[in-house]
PDB file of C-alpha atoms in Angstrom:
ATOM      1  CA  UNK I   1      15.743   0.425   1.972  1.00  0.00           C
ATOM      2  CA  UNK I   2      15.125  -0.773  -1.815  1.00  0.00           C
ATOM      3  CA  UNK I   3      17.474  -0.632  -4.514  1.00  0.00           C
ATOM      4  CA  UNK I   4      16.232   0.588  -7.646  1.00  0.00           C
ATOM      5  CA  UNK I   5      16.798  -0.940 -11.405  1.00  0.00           C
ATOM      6  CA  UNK I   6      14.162   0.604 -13.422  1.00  0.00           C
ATOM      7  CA  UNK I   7      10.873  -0.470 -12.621  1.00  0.00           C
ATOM      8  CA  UNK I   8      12.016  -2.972 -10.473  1.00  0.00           C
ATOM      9  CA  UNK I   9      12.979  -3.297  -6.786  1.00  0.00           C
ATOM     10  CA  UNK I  10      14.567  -5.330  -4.564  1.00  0.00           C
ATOM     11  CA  UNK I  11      14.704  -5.062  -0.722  1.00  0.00           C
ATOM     12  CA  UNK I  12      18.371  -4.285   0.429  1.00  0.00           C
ATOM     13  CA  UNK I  13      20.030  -3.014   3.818  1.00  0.00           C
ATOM     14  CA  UNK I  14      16.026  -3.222   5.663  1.00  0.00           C
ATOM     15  CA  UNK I  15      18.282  -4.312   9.004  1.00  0.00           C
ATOM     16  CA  UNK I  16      21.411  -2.564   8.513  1.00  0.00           C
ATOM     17  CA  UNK I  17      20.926   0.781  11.182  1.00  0.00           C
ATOM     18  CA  UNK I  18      23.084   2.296   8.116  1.00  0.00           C
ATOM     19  CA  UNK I  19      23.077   1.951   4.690  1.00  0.00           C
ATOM     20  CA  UNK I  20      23.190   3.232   1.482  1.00  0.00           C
ATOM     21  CA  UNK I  21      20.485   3.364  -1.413  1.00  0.00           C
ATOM     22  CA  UNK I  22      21.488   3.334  -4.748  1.00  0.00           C
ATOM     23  CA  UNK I  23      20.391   2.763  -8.271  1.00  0.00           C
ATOM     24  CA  UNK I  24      23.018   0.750 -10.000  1.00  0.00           C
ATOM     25  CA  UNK I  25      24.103   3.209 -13.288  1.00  0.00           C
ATOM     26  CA  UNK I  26      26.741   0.294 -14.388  1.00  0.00           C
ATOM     27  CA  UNK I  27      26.583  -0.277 -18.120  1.00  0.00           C
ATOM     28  CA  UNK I  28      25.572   3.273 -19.070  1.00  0.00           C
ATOM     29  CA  UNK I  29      27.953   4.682 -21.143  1.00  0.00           C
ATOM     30  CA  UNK I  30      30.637   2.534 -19.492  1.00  0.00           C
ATOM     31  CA  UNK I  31      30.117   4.272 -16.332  1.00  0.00           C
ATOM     32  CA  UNK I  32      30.216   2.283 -12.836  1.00  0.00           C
ATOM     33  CA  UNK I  33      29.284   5.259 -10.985  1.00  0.00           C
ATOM     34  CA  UNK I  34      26.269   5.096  -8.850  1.00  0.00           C
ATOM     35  CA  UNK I  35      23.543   7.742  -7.218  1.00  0.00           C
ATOM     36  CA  UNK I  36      23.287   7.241  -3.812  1.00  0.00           C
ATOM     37  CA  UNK I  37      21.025   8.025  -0.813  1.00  0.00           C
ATOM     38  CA  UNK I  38      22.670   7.485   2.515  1.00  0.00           C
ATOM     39  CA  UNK I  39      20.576   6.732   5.834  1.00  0.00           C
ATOM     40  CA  UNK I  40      20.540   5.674   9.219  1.00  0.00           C
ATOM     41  CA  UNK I  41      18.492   4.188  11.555  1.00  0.00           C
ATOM     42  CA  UNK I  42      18.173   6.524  14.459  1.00  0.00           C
ATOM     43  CA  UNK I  43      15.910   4.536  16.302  1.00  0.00           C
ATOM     44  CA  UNK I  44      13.685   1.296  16.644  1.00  0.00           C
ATOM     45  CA  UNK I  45      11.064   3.039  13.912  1.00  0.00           C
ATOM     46  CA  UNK I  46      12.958   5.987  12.941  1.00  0.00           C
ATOM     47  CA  UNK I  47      15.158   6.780   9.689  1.00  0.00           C
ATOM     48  CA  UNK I  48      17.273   9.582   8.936  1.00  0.00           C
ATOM     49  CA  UNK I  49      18.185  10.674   5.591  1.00  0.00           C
ATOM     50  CA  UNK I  50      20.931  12.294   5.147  1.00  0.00           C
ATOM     51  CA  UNK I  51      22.107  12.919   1.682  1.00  0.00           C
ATOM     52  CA  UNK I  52      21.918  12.292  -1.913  1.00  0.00           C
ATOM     53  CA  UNK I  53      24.494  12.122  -4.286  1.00  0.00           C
ATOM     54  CA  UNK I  54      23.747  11.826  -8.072  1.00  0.00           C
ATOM     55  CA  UNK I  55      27.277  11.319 -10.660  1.00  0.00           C
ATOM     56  CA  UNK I  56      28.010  14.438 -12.843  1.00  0.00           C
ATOM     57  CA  UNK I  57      27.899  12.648 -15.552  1.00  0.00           C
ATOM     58  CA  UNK I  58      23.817  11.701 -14.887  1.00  0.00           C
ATOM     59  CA  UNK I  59      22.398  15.089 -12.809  1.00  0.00           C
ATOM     60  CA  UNK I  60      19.908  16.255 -14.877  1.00  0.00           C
ATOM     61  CA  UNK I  61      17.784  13.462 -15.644  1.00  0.00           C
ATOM     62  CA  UNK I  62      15.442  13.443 -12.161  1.00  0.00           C
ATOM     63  CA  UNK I  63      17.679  10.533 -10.764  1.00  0.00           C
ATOM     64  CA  UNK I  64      17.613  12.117  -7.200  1.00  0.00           C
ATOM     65  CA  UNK I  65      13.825  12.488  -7.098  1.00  0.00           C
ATOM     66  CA  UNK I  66      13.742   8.626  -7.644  1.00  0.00           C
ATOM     67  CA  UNK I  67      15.945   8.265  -4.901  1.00  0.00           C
ATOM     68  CA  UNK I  68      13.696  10.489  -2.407  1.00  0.00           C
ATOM     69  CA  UNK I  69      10.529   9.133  -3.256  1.00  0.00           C
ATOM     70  CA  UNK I  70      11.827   5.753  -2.757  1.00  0.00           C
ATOM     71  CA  UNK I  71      12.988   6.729   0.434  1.00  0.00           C
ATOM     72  CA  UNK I  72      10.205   8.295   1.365  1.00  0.00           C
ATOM     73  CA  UNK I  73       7.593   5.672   0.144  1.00  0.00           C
ATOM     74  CA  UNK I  74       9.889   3.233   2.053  1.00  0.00           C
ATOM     75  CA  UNK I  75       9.150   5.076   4.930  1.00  0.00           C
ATOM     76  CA  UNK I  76       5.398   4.677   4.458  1.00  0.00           C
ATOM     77  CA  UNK I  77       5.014   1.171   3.508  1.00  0.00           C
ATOM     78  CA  UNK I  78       7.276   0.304   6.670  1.00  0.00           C
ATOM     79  CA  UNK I  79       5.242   2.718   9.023  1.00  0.00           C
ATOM     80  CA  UNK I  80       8.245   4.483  10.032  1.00  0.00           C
ATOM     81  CA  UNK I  81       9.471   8.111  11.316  1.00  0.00           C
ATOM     82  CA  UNK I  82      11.453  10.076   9.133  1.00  0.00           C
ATOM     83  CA  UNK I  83      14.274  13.010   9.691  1.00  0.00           C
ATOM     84  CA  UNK I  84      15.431  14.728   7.180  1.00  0.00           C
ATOM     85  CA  UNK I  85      19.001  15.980   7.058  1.00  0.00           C
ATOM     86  CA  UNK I  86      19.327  15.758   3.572  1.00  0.00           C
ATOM     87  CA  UNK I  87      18.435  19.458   1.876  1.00  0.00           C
ATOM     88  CA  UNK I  88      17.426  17.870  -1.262  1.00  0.00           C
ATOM     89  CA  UNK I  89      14.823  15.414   0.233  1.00  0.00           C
ATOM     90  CA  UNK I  90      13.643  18.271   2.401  1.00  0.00           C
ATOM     91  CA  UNK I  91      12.701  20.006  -1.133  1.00  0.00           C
ATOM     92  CA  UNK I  92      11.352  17.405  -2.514  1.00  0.00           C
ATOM     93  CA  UNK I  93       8.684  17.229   0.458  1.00  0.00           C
ATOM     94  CA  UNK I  94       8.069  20.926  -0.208  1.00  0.00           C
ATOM     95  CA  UNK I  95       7.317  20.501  -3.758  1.00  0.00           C
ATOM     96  CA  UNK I  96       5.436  17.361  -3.103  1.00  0.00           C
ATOM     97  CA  UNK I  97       3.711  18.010   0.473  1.00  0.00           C
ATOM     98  CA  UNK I  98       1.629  14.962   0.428  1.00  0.00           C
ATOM     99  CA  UNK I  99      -0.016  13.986   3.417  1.00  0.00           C
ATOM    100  CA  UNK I 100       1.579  10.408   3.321  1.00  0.00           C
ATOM    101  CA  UNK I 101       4.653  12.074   3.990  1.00  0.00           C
ATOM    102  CA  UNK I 102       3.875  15.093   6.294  1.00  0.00           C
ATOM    103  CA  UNK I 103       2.660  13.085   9.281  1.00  0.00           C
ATOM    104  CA  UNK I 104       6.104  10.925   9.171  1.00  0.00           C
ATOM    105  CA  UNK I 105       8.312  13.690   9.463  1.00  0.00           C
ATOM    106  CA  UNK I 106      10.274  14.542  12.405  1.00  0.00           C
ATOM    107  CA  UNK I 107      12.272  17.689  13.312  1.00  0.00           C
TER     108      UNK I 107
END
């Protein structure tokens, strides 16, 4: 997957069948807590994500949408299968049903 820092990205745990995805929050406010998107590779071509978790201290501030639509962009540039076990990426693909995304879902 990609870690996030702003507007830039790096590419980070692309051959690790698990792995975490994570914007680093360090330096805000002294906090070294980070959001994180877990997922795993369930197959040659197939990614399951399976939750997001987003610091109290920064909910709010649309840090978990970043997180899925990495994820999910991730999963079209690479060409890949998706499963989503995570409830909060499975809303964002219902608020944002674009085709992109639709035909790479799996149940």
């Amino acid at each position: 997957m990609r870690e996030s820092h702003g507007a830039t990205t790096t590419n980070r745990n692309v051959a690790s069948p698990r792995g975490a995805f994570w914007p680093d929050t360090a330096g805000q406010q002294g906090c070294h807590d980070r959001a994180v998107l877990l997922y795993e590779y369930v197959g040659k071509r197939t990614v399951d994500l399976q939750h997001t978790e987003v610091p109290d201290a920064y909910r709010g501030r649309g840090i978990a949408k970043h997180l899925a639509k990495a994820a999910l962009d991730f999963v079209v540039e690479e060409d890949l299968k998706a499963h989503l076990t995570c409830w909060y990426i499975q809303k964002y693909v219902k608020e944002n049903p674009l085709p992109q995304y639709l035909e790479r879902l799996q149940p």
